[in-house]
Tab-separated table of C-alpha atoms in Angstrom:
chain	number	residue	atom	x	y	z
A	1	MET	CA	-24.367	275.754	84.641
A	2	LEU	CA	-27.162	274.050	86.404
A	3	LEU	CA	-27.485	271.324	83.681
A	4	VAL	CA	-23.771	270.615	83.808
A	5	SER	CA	-23.914	270.443	87.636
A	6	LEU	CA	-26.760	267.970	87.462
A	7	CYS	CA	-24.858	265.771	84.965
A	8	MET	CA	-21.712	266.012	87.161
A	9	GLN	CA	-23.704	264.615	90.001
A	10	ALA	CA	-25.445	261.909	88.079
A	11	GLN	CA	-22.467	259.598	87.346
A	12	GLN	CA	-23.789	256.085	87.024
A	13	LYS	CA	-21.929	253.221	88.536
A	14	ARG	CA	-22.990	250.888	85.749
A	15	GLU	CA	-23.169	252.201	82.259
A	16	PHE	CA	-22.136	250.913	78.795
A	17	ARG	CA	-19.918	253.394	77.230
A	18	GLY	CA	-19.024	252.214	73.775
A	19	ALA	CA	-17.676	253.343	70.482
A	20	TRP	CA	-17.846	251.804	67.084
A	21	ILE	CA	-14.592	251.449	65.203
A	22	GLN	CA	-15.431	250.600	61.525
A	23	CYS	CA	-13.345	249.357	58.726
A	24	VAL	CA	-15.825	249.618	55.873
A	25	ASN	CA	-15.003	253.320	55.406
A	26	GLY	CA	-11.622	252.290	54.163
A	27	GLN	CA	-9.611	253.974	56.964
A	28	PHE	CA	-7.390	250.876	57.380
A	29	LYS	CA	-7.324	249.535	53.843
A	30	GLY	CA	-3.804	248.798	52.746
A	31	VAL	CA	-2.101	251.031	55.350
A	32	GLY	CA	-0.083	248.136	56.690
A	33	THR	CA	0.336	246.491	60.101
A	34	GLU	CA	2.429	249.164	61.818
A	35	VAL	CA	0.365	252.107	60.712
A	36	MET	CA	-2.959	250.429	61.610
A	37	GLN	CA	-1.645	249.345	65.006
A	38	ARG	CA	-0.365	252.786	65.755
A	39	THR	CA	-3.722	254.296	64.695
A	40	LEU	CA	-5.757	251.865	66.872
A	41	THR	CA	-3.461	252.355	69.726
A	42	TYR	CA	-3.860	256.110	69.669
A	43	GLN	CA	-7.615	255.758	69.332
A	44	LEU	CA	-7.932	253.258	72.222
A	45	ASN	CA	-5.714	255.470	74.529
A	46	GLU	CA	-7.870	258.532	73.772
A	47	LEU	CA	-11.183	256.632	74.224
A	48	GLN	CA	-9.835	255.296	77.571
A	49	LYS	CA	-9.174	258.857	78.626
A	50	ASP	CA	-12.688	259.704	77.559
A	51	GLY	CA	-14.175	257.023	79.807
A	52	CYS	CA	-15.026	254.448	77.300
A	53	ASN	CA	-15.462	250.908	78.621
A	54	ALA	CA	-16.278	248.942	75.417
A	55	ILE	CA	-15.195	248.878	71.844
A	56	ILE	CA	-17.343	247.543	69.037
A	57	PHE	CA	-14.858	246.545	66.333
A	58	GLN	CA	-15.941	245.704	62.772
A	59	VAL	CA	-14.348	242.356	61.882
A	60	ARG	CA	-16.633	241.113	59.014
A	61	PRO	CA	-17.717	243.820	56.644
A	62	GLU	CA	-18.693	241.711	53.495
A	63	CYS	CA	-18.281	238.030	54.311
A	64	ASP	CA	-14.572	238.465	54.760
A	65	ALA	CA	-12.479	238.662	57.911
A	66	LEU	CA	-10.245	241.025	59.951
A	67	TYR	CA	-9.033	237.902	61.723
A	68	GLU	CA	-7.570	234.442	60.891
A	69	SER	CA	-10.412	232.400	59.412
A	70	ALA	CA	-10.645	229.006	57.832
A	71	ILE	CA	-14.214	229.862	56.529
A	72	GLU	CA	-13.829	233.290	54.948
A	73	PRO	CA	-10.961	235.169	53.230
A	74	TRP	CA	-8.973	238.039	54.698
A	75	SER	CA	-10.872	241.306	54.181
A	76	TYR	CA	-10.319	243.725	51.230
A	77	TYR	CA	-10.825	246.458	53.855
A	78	LEU	CA	-7.747	245.271	55.749
A	79	THR	CA	-5.159	244.594	52.938
A	80	GLY	CA	-6.734	246.087	49.936
A	81	GLU	CA	-6.909	242.630	48.258
A	82	GLN	CA	-9.431	240.126	49.477
A	83	GLY	CA	-7.833	236.885	50.565
A	84	SER	CA	-4.377	238.493	51.047
A	85	ARG	CA	-2.796	237.983	54.419
A	86	PRO	CA	-1.515	241.111	56.284
A	87	TYR	CA	2.110	241.736	56.259
A	88	PRO	CA	3.906	241.704	58.491
A	89	TYR	CA	1.361	239.088	59.750
A	90	TRP	CA	-0.924	239.894	62.635
A	91	ASP	CA	-4.508	239.087	63.739
A	92	PRO	CA	-6.338	242.415	64.191
A	93	LEU	CA	-9.184	240.814	66.251
A	94	GLN	CA	-6.847	239.005	68.633
A	95	TRP	CA	-4.742	242.068	68.937
A	96	MET	CA	-7.747	244.328	69.660
A	97	ILE	CA	-9.000	241.882	72.342
A	98	GLU	CA	-5.693	242.018	74.132
A	99	GLN	CA	-5.379	245.749	73.840
A	100	CYS	CA	-8.923	246.429	75.154
A	101	HIS	CA	-8.656	243.923	78.027
A	102	LYS	CA	-5.436	245.427	79.387
A	103	ARG	CA	-7.247	248.744	79.442
A	104	GLY	CA	-10.193	247.333	81.254
A	105	MET	CA	-12.433	247.567	78.172
A	106	GLU	CA	-14.736	245.085	76.625
A	107	LEU	CA	-14.320	244.046	72.977
A	108	HIS	CA	-17.461	243.256	70.899
A	109	ALA	CA	-16.944	241.740	67.564
A	110	TRP	CA	-19.132	243.425	65.045
A	111	ILE	CA	-20.194	241.573	61.994
A	112	ASN	CA	-22.418	242.398	59.029
A	113	PRO	CA	-24.353	239.148	58.642
A	114	TYR	CA	-26.029	239.297	55.194
A	115	ARG	CA	-23.821	241.694	53.155
A	116	ALA	CA	-21.501	239.773	50.856
A	117	LYS	CA	-20.209	242.624	48.755
A	118	THR	CA	-20.375	246.464	49.127
A	119	LYS	CA	-20.662	248.786	46.138
A	120	VAL	CA	-16.864	249.202	46.089
A	121	ALA	CA	-15.441	247.454	42.985
A	122	HIS	CA	-12.853	244.728	43.701
A	123	LEU	CA	-12.220	241.083	43.066
A	124	ASN	CA	-13.435	238.405	45.332
A	125	ALA	CA	-11.155	235.688	46.625
A	126	ARG	CA	-11.631	232.157	45.351
A	127	ASN	CA	-12.884	230.985	48.776
A	128	HIS	CA	-15.412	233.814	49.155
A	129	VAL	CA	-19.059	232.775	49.514
A	130	VAL	CA	-20.071	234.788	46.439
A	131	VAL	CA	-17.707	232.702	44.389
A	132	GLN	CA	-18.339	229.364	46.141
A	133	HIS	CA	-22.135	229.726	46.372
A	134	PRO	CA	-23.591	232.348	44.083
A	135	GLU	CA	-26.997	230.570	44.378
A	136	TRP	CA	-27.094	231.748	48.057
A	137	THR	CA	-27.006	235.420	46.980
A	138	PHE	CA	-28.921	238.091	45.247
A	139	GLN	CA	-27.899	241.497	43.847
A	140	TYR	CA	-29.670	244.748	44.842
A	141	ASP	CA	-28.759	248.263	43.884
A	142	GLY	CA	-24.978	247.460	43.549
A	143	LEU	CA	-24.807	245.173	46.561
A	144	ILE	CA	-24.486	241.452	46.750
A	145	LEU	CA	-26.314	239.965	49.799
A	146	LEU	CA	-26.843	236.544	51.347
A	147	ASN	CA	-30.509	235.661	50.854
A	148	PRO	CA	-32.261	235.719	54.280
A	149	ALA	CA	-34.821	233.238	52.932
A	150	LEU	CA	-32.350	230.442	52.712
A	151	ARG	CA	-31.557	228.106	55.537
A	152	GLN	CA	-28.089	227.561	54.130
A	153	CYS	CA	-27.354	231.255	54.657
A	154	ARG	CA	-28.553	231.214	58.245
A	155	ASP	CA	-26.415	228.184	58.939
A	156	TYR	CA	-23.408	229.625	57.182
A	157	ILE	CA	-23.539	232.915	59.117
A	158	CYS	CA	-23.970	231.071	62.425
A	159	ASP	CA	-21.023	228.850	61.508
A	160	VAL	CA	-18.921	231.948	61.136
A	161	VAL	CA	-20.197	233.361	64.453
A	162	ARG	CA	-19.578	230.116	66.305
A	163	ASP	CA	-16.038	230.137	64.948
A	164	ILE	CA	-15.428	233.676	66.169
A	165	VAL	CA	-16.955	233.144	69.661
A	166	THR	CA	-15.275	229.798	70.187
A	167	ARG	CA	-11.711	230.806	69.183
A	168	TYR	CA	-11.617	234.369	70.448
A	169	ASP	CA	-12.031	235.845	73.914
A	170	VAL	CA	-14.666	238.307	72.818
A	171	ASP	CA	-17.105	239.867	75.285
A	172	GLY	CA	-19.851	240.472	72.805
A	173	LEU	CA	-21.109	239.673	69.247
A	174	HIS	CA	-22.646	242.573	67.566
A	175	ILE	CA	-24.647	243.081	64.373
A	176	ASP	CA	-25.970	246.348	62.927
A	177	ASP	CA	-29.019	247.454	60.966
A	178	TYR	CA	-28.495	245.671	57.613
A	179	PHE	CA	-31.165	242.923	57.448
A	180	TYR	CA	-32.997	243.032	54.137
A	181	PRO	CA	-31.541	245.861	52.068
A	182	TYR	CA	-32.501	249.469	52.521
A	183	PRO	CA	-35.096	250.008	49.844
A	184	THR	CA	-34.414	251.825	46.554
A	185	PRO	CA	-37.527	253.326	44.956
A	186	GLY	CA	-38.729	251.239	42.092
A	187	LEU	CA	-36.367	248.369	42.779
A	188	ALA	CA	-37.902	245.108	44.025
A	189	ILE	CA	-36.123	242.516	46.113
A	190	PRO	CA	-35.539	239.508	43.880
A	191	ASP	CA	-36.926	236.789	46.159
A	192	ASP	CA	-39.949	235.566	44.123
A	193	THR	CA	-38.355	232.126	43.549
A	194	GLN	CA	-37.731	231.512	47.260
A	195	TYR	CA	-41.140	232.762	48.210
A	196	ARG	CA	-42.923	230.401	45.814
A	197	ALA	CA	-40.700	227.517	46.825
A	198	ASN	CA	-41.183	227.850	50.643
A	199	ASN	CA	-43.477	230.510	52.005
A	200	TYR	CA	-44.326	228.555	55.192
A	201	GLY	CA	-48.037	229.248	54.412
A	202	ILE	CA	-47.525	232.948	54.968
A	203	ALA	CA	-49.624	234.970	52.590
A	204	ASP	CA	-48.093	238.385	53.118
A	205	ARG	CA	-44.540	238.862	51.575
A	206	GLY	CA	-43.564	241.351	54.337
A	207	ASP	CA	-44.572	238.889	57.134
A	208	TRP	CA	-42.652	236.115	55.381
A	209	ARG	CA	-39.451	238.273	55.134
A	210	ARG	CA	-39.782	239.122	58.746
A	211	PHE	CA	-40.213	235.486	59.530
A	212	ASN	CA	-36.973	234.700	57.777
A	213	VAL	CA	-35.043	237.288	59.757
A	214	ASN	CA	-36.719	236.105	62.962
A	215	LEU	CA	-35.398	232.612	62.292
A	216	PHE	CA	-31.880	233.931	61.865
A	217	ILE	CA	-31.889	236.102	65.043
A	218	GLU	CA	-33.171	233.261	67.133
A	219	GLN	CA	-30.579	230.894	65.691
A	220	LEU	CA	-27.811	233.499	66.151
A	221	TYR	CA	-28.617	233.991	69.853
A	222	LYS	CA	-28.608	230.372	70.577
A	223	THR	CA	-25.493	229.833	68.654
A	224	VAL	CA	-23.521	232.390	70.711
A	225	HIS	CA	-24.852	231.358	74.046
A	226	GLU	CA	-24.336	227.656	73.389
A	227	ALA	CA	-20.666	228.343	72.535
A	228	LYS	CA	-20.065	230.714	75.441
A	229	PRO	CA	-22.897	231.753	77.678
A	230	TRP	CA	-21.117	234.927	78.916
A	231	VAL	CA	-20.769	236.508	75.405
A	232	LYS	CA	-23.393	239.196	74.965
A	233	VAL	CA	-25.519	239.501	71.832
A	234	GLY	CA	-26.093	243.073	70.651
A	235	ILE	CA	-28.148	244.432	67.818
A	236	SER	CA	-28.055	247.989	66.579
A	237	PRO	CA	-31.163	248.665	64.541
A	238	PHE	CA	-32.153	251.681	62.487
A	239	GLY	CA	-33.630	254.243	64.946
A	240	ILE	CA	-37.324	254.070	63.860
A	241	TYR	CA	-39.322	250.912	64.647
A	242	ARG	CA	-42.558	252.178	63.067
A	243	ASN	CA	-44.255	255.439	62.441
A	244	GLN	CA	-47.675	256.124	63.937
A	245	ARG	CA	-49.157	256.256	60.493
A	246	SER	CA	-48.338	252.561	60.159
A	247	ASP	CA	-49.042	251.592	63.712
A	248	PRO	CA	-50.792	253.557	66.487
A	249	ASN	CA	-48.095	252.357	68.902
A	250	GLY	CA	-45.330	253.663	66.712
A	251	SER	CA	-43.335	256.851	67.233
A	252	ARG	CA	-44.452	260.346	66.063
A	253	THR	CA	-41.955	260.225	63.227
A	254	ASN	CA	-42.068	260.112	59.418
A	255	GLY	CA	-39.101	258.007	58.093
A	256	LEU	CA	-37.957	254.625	57.045
A	257	GLN	CA	-39.181	251.784	59.333
A	258	ASN	CA	-37.416	248.786	60.719
A	259	TYR	CA	-40.593	246.600	60.586
A	260	ASP	CA	-41.941	247.585	57.222
A	261	ASP	CA	-38.808	248.402	55.114
A	262	LEU	CA	-35.977	246.333	56.678
A	263	TYR	CA	-38.239	243.487	57.931
A	264	ALA	CA	-36.695	243.611	61.328
A	265	ASP	CA	-39.165	243.070	64.188
A	266	ILE	CA	-37.093	244.416	67.059
A	267	LEU	CA	-39.861	244.332	69.644
A	268	LEU	CA	-40.426	240.644	68.919
A	269	TRP	CA	-36.760	239.944	69.578
A	270	ASP	CA	-37.065	241.899	72.805
A	271	ARG	CA	-40.025	239.886	73.979
A	272	GLU	CA	-38.488	236.566	73.025
A	273	GLY	CA	-35.183	237.380	74.645
A	274	TRP	CA	-33.086	236.980	71.479
A	275	MET	CA	-30.685	239.777	72.198
A	276	ASP	CA	-28.940	240.951	75.355
A	277	TYR	CA	-28.643	244.647	74.408
A	278	CYS	CA	-30.105	246.794	71.798
A	279	VAL	CA	-28.591	250.070	70.458
A	280	PRO	CA	-31.034	251.938	68.228
A	281	GLN	CA	-29.241	254.364	65.973
A	282	LEU	CA	-30.647	257.705	67.102
A	283	TYR	CA	-28.373	259.748	64.799
A	284	TRP	CA	-30.768	262.726	64.510
A	285	GLU	CA	-30.868	265.953	66.487
A	286	ILE	CA	-33.418	267.061	69.057
A	287	GLY	CA	-36.126	268.893	67.056
A	288	HIS	CA	-35.554	267.110	63.682
A	289	LYS	CA	-38.759	267.421	61.842
A	290	ALA	CA	-39.076	263.800	60.526
A	291	ALA	CA	-37.214	261.943	63.359
A	292	ASP	CA	-37.005	263.981	66.603
A	293	TYR	CA	-34.284	262.596	68.848
A	294	ASP	CA	-36.398	263.530	72.021
A	295	GLU	CA	-39.418	261.612	70.655
A	296	LEU	CA	-37.446	258.541	69.739
A	297	ILE	CA	-35.390	258.135	72.864
A	298	HIS	CA	-38.611	258.360	74.840
A	299	TRP	CA	-40.265	255.800	72.569
A	300	TRP	CA	-37.504	253.203	72.840
A	301	ASN	CA	-37.349	253.796	76.669
A	302	ASP	CA	-41.059	253.106	76.801
A	303	ASN	CA	-41.297	250.127	74.485
A	304	LEU	CA	-38.106	248.067	74.999
A	305	LYS	CA	-39.110	245.924	77.987
A	306	ASN	CA	-36.632	243.154	78.538
A	307	THR	CA	-33.376	244.053	76.730
A	308	ASP	CA	-30.713	246.460	77.828
A	309	LEU	CA	-31.113	249.773	76.078
A	310	TYR	CA	-28.100	251.718	74.904
A	311	ILE	CA	-28.346	254.738	72.549
A	312	GLY	CA	-26.349	255.086	69.383
A	313	GLU	CA	-25.117	258.687	69.183
A	314	ASP	CA	-23.867	260.563	66.092
A	315	VAL	CA	-21.006	262.667	67.540
A	316	GLU	CA	-20.762	264.992	64.576
A	317	ARG	CA	-24.435	265.636	64.295
A	318	THR	CA	-24.760	266.267	67.996
A	319	VAL	CA	-22.195	269.008	68.008
A	320	LYS	CA	-23.378	270.464	64.704
A	321	HIS	CA	-26.867	271.383	66.064
A	322	GLN	CA	-27.703	274.017	68.616
A	323	ASP	CA	-29.344	273.253	71.893
A	324	LEU	CA	-32.943	274.395	71.524
A	325	GLN	CA	-33.033	275.921	75.058
A	326	ASN	CA	-29.570	277.537	74.782
A	327	ARG	CA	-28.458	278.540	71.356
A	328	SER	CA	-24.918	279.253	72.540
A	329	ARG	CA	-24.081	275.543	72.858
A	330	HIS	CA	-24.602	272.414	70.983
A	331	GLN	CA	-26.854	269.428	71.984
A	332	LEU	CA	-24.568	267.151	73.930
A	333	ALA	CA	-25.739	268.385	77.378
A	334	ALA	CA	-29.375	268.037	76.436
A	335	LYS	CA	-28.987	264.608	75.103
A	336	MET	CA	-26.932	263.408	78.102
A	337	ASN	CA	-29.605	264.909	80.376
A	338	LEU	CA	-32.141	262.642	78.609
A	339	HIS	CA	-29.860	259.581	79.063
A	340	ARG	CA	-29.565	260.249	82.789
A	341	ASN	CA	-33.213	260.728	83.388
A	342	LEU	CA	-34.782	257.908	81.313
A	343	PRO	CA	-34.700	254.801	83.477
A	344	ARG	CA	-34.184	252.102	80.771
A	345	VAL	CA	-31.388	253.888	79.074
A	346	LYS	CA	-28.284	252.124	80.448
A	347	GLY	CA	-25.591	253.285	78.008
A	348	THR	CA	-24.339	255.057	74.868
A	349	VAL	CA	-22.416	254.041	71.794
A	350	LEU	CA	-20.566	256.633	69.821
A	351	TRP	CA	-20.776	256.802	66.022
A	352	TYR	CA	-18.131	256.873	65.345
A	353	ALA	CA	-14.937	256.460	67.449
A	354	LYS	CA	-12.702	258.656	65.391
A	355	ALA	CA	-14.979	261.656	65.658
A	356	ALA	CA	-14.747	261.422	69.506
A	357	VAL	CA	-11.037	260.900	69.268
A	358	ASP	CA	-10.683	263.922	67.091
A	359	ASN	CA	-12.636	265.885	69.820
A	360	VAL	CA	-15.077	267.333	67.279
A	361	GLY	CA	-16.933	270.116	69.093
A	362	ASN	CA	-15.051	269.299	72.301
A	363	TYR	CA	-17.109	266.155	72.548
A	364	GLY	CA	-14.279	264.001	73.796
A	365	THR	CA	-13.217	266.741	76.303
A	366	SER	CA	-16.791	266.798	77.626
A	367	LEU	CA	-16.763	263.107	78.199
A	368	ARG	CA	-13.495	262.938	80.043
A	369	THR	CA	-13.980	265.999	82.218
A	370	ASN	CA	-17.682	265.609	82.919
A	371	TYR	CA	-20.076	262.872	81.711
A	372	TRP	CA	-17.688	259.940	81.782
A	373	ARG	CA	-14.964	261.316	84.082
A	374	ILE	CA	-15.518	258.582	86.681
A	375	PRO	CA	-15.014	254.922	85.571
A	376	ALA	CA	-18.244	252.851	85.180
A	377	MET	CA	-18.830	249.051	85.270
A	378	GLN	CA	-20.882	247.282	82.687
A	379	PRO	CA	-24.680	247.025	83.286
A	380	ALA	CA	-25.630	243.904	85.196
A	381	MET	CA	-27.044	241.171	83.120
A	382	LYS	CA	-28.722	238.994	85.634
A	383	HIS	CA	-30.413	236.777	83.105
A	384	ILE	CA	-26.873	235.481	82.190
A	385	ASP	CA	-25.313	235.502	85.762
A	386	ARG	CA	-26.108	237.326	88.882
A	387	LYS	CA	-23.833	235.820	91.462
A	388	ALA	CA	-20.751	237.801	92.491
A	389	PRO	CA	-17.151	236.235	92.841
A	390	LYS	CA	-15.447	235.959	96.138
A	391	LYS	CA	-13.446	238.999	97.247
A	392	PRO	CA	-9.780	239.386	96.584
A	393	ARG	CA	-7.311	237.680	98.964
A	394	ARG	CA	-4.200	238.902	100.786
A	395	VAL	CA	-4.630	242.583	99.939
A	396	LYS	CA	-1.578	244.484	101.176
A	397	ARG	CA	0.485	247.548	100.512
A	398	PHE	CA	4.186	247.318	99.839
A	399	ASP	CA	7.057	249.708	98.866
A	400	VAL	CA	8.893	248.572	95.727
A	401	ASP	CA	11.936	250.715	94.943
A	402	GLY	CA	10.188	253.714	96.508
A	403	GLN	CA	6.922	253.120	94.741
A	404	ARG	CA	3.902	252.325	96.952
A	405	VAL	CA	1.974	249.376	95.437
A	406	ILE	CA	-1.168	247.558	96.564
A	407	PHE	CA	-0.950	243.923	95.770
A	408	TRP	CA	-3.596	241.180	96.081
A	409	THR	CA	-4.288	237.583	95.094
A	410	ALA	CA	-7.237	236.600	92.863
A	411	PRO	CA	-10.111	234.980	94.683
A	412	LYS	CA	-10.651	231.330	94.119
A	413	GLY	CA	-12.871	230.524	91.109
A	414	ASP	CA	-12.938	227.530	88.812
A	415	ASP	CA	-15.322	228.660	86.063
A	416	TRP	CA	-16.592	231.721	84.128
A	417	LYS	CA	-19.307	232.398	86.771
A	418	ASN	CA	-17.035	232.857	89.648
A	419	LYS	CA	-13.585	233.619	88.304
A	420	ALA	CA	-12.379	237.226	88.665
A	421	VAL	CA	-11.294	238.893	85.396
A	422	LEU	CA	-11.240	242.580	86.603
A	423	TYR	CA	-10.768	244.503	89.789
A	424	GLY	CA	-12.247	247.783	91.033
A	425	ILE	CA	-10.069	250.240	93.001
A	426	TYR	CA	-11.817	252.783	95.289
A	427	ARG	CA	-10.175	255.522	97.326
A	428	PHE	CA	-11.599	257.277	100.384
A	429	ASP	CA	-10.256	259.981	102.665
A	430	LYS	CA	-9.679	258.962	106.222
A	431	ARG	CA	-12.793	260.796	107.433
A	432	GLU	CA	-15.166	259.616	104.640
A	433	ARG	CA	-17.591	256.797	105.117
A	434	VAL	CA	-16.443	253.838	103.156
A	435	SER	CA	-19.173	252.617	100.716
A	436	ILE	CA	-18.946	251.034	97.217
A	437	ASP	CA	-22.611	251.517	96.488
A	438	ASP	CA	-21.868	254.133	93.909
A	439	ASN	CA	-18.834	254.929	91.741
A	440	SER	CA	-18.024	258.377	93.133
A	441	HIS	CA	-14.838	256.994	94.722
A	442	LEU	CA	-13.972	254.514	91.965
A	443	VAL	CA	-10.449	255.325	90.696
A	444	THR	CA	-9.926	252.630	88.040
A	445	LEU	CA	-10.885	249.138	86.779
A	446	THR	CA	-7.903	246.935	86.057
A	447	PRO	CA	-7.194	243.347	84.999
A	448	ASP	CA	-4.022	243.354	87.014
A	449	THR	CA	-3.547	242.092	90.525
A	450	PHE	CA	-1.735	245.238	91.724
A	451	TYR	CA	-2.188	248.958	91.830
A	452	GLU	CA	0.572	251.560	91.859
A	453	LEU	CA	-0.424	254.448	94.106
A	454	PRO	CA	-0.063	257.879	92.512
A	455	ALA	CA	3.130	259.738	93.398
A	456	SER	CA	0.914	262.560	94.677
A	457	GLU	CA	-0.882	260.312	97.096
A	458	PRO	CA	-0.692	262.054	100.514
A	459	GLY	CA	-1.783	259.062	102.516
A	460	ASN	CA	-4.199	259.005	105.509
A	461	CYS	CA	-6.738	257.319	103.270
A	462	VAL	CA	-8.373	253.989	102.662
A	463	TYR	CA	-8.274	252.034	99.370
A	464	VAL	CA	-10.841	249.352	98.749
A	465	VAL	CA	-10.324	246.478	96.186
A	466	THR	CA	-13.187	244.429	94.738
A	467	ALA	CA	-13.276	241.495	92.219
A	468	LEU	CA	-15.520	241.448	89.125
A	469	ASP	CA	-16.323	238.352	87.171
A	470	ARG	CA	-17.206	237.873	83.419
A	471	MET	CA	-20.505	239.724	83.810
A	472	GLN	CA	-18.970	242.317	86.051
A	473	ASN	CA	-20.812	241.167	89.070
A	474	GLU	CA	-18.883	242.785	91.988
A	475	SER	CA	-17.574	241.084	95.136
A	476	LYS	CA	-17.407	242.615	98.505
A	477	GLY	CA	-14.521	245.030	99.104
A	478	VAL	CA	-11.263	244.572	100.974
A	479	LYS	CA	-9.895	247.650	102.767
A	480	VAL	CA	-6.294	248.649	102.879
A	481	LYS	CA	-5.160	251.781	104.820
A	482	ILE	CA	-2.570	254.070	103.450
A	483	LYS	CA	-0.759	256.134	106.144
């Protein structure tokens, strides 16, 4: 009970509470527009109840699209036939943006940059990059991948990213852990030709591959922020950077390594400022022999210096394993306690959304009744924008057909840095001190310029309305008394 009480008291005003919704598992393939929309609506409603404030939605699984694109074909994982338009027609990315925003959630578009074809057998559309430019790709263990060594591939991926960010009102652009392919024993990456042709004078093949990925990450970050400065760039790497046997500064683990096996130098990207948030996939349990969750969350907390740190959580694995200190319960409470007590951890992303929606191990119930029961704003990103918008105008209460409603007018703002896109609603009892320094009195976050008071509202209280801009910088509050 003590641990639960501590977590109940430790609600954070700013916390990234995300969930990954993937398509590559085939959950949407060929189900049709109506079924997919109904499924996503249900998932979003449940995640909203759970306290989620961000959705990371997979829109480009294998150089194809879950959105209208002039560059890449419609996804096989949407219609069951690559290049085939959904029927009845809809644009899943645009629809998800609208659905998330009306719920006060962010929508981050998740792409797989290099993967051009999964191991699932199907035909590629005529305008797919594998068909148009086979010389840009290589095959590895049943996959087809864009070659990270080629400038043409970096430019092509960034053209796709620029197209998404420019045409869609996304809040973030997200990539996961697939850089160079996960190694298969005895199978070499076929990049000898590119290495001989242009190795930049780098003698070590591993350093050369890391250099290729570094060039892409830097270009990706610049592409996004040149198109829209407010769109956040997020990267979700494999959970181990390096083991101590490879690097004295590595973690006390024994598993695959980002730096050595995937050629992803996450700490360099952190130092250079090439990502806005990082979500290491810590999918193991506390006490895992090769990759202890406790060891790894501390390692990332200690070593990621400049980038917002959110933790990728495996819902099913968390509830499958017992708490080492209390065998009568699973590990959610212990993990959340680590999140609350490590200063650089500013959020959580759930792998995967459906597991939380299905309430495996009462995970979703625990979020909505305890850990995420009070709404939270996004972590501040002052390197992008630190200035708050002006406060709402003309905040008043009216009775509309017997319903009490607070109305207000948006503050004046002429660009993304000072235009309000969301509003915070706080409630205080008459005798309580009015302060918005924490979120203990935060009722909801809404894109609307009105708020309907609950029918059960007894009155004799004070509501406070604040305005939030693109980066969720918060204005001063305006009070309205309810008698």
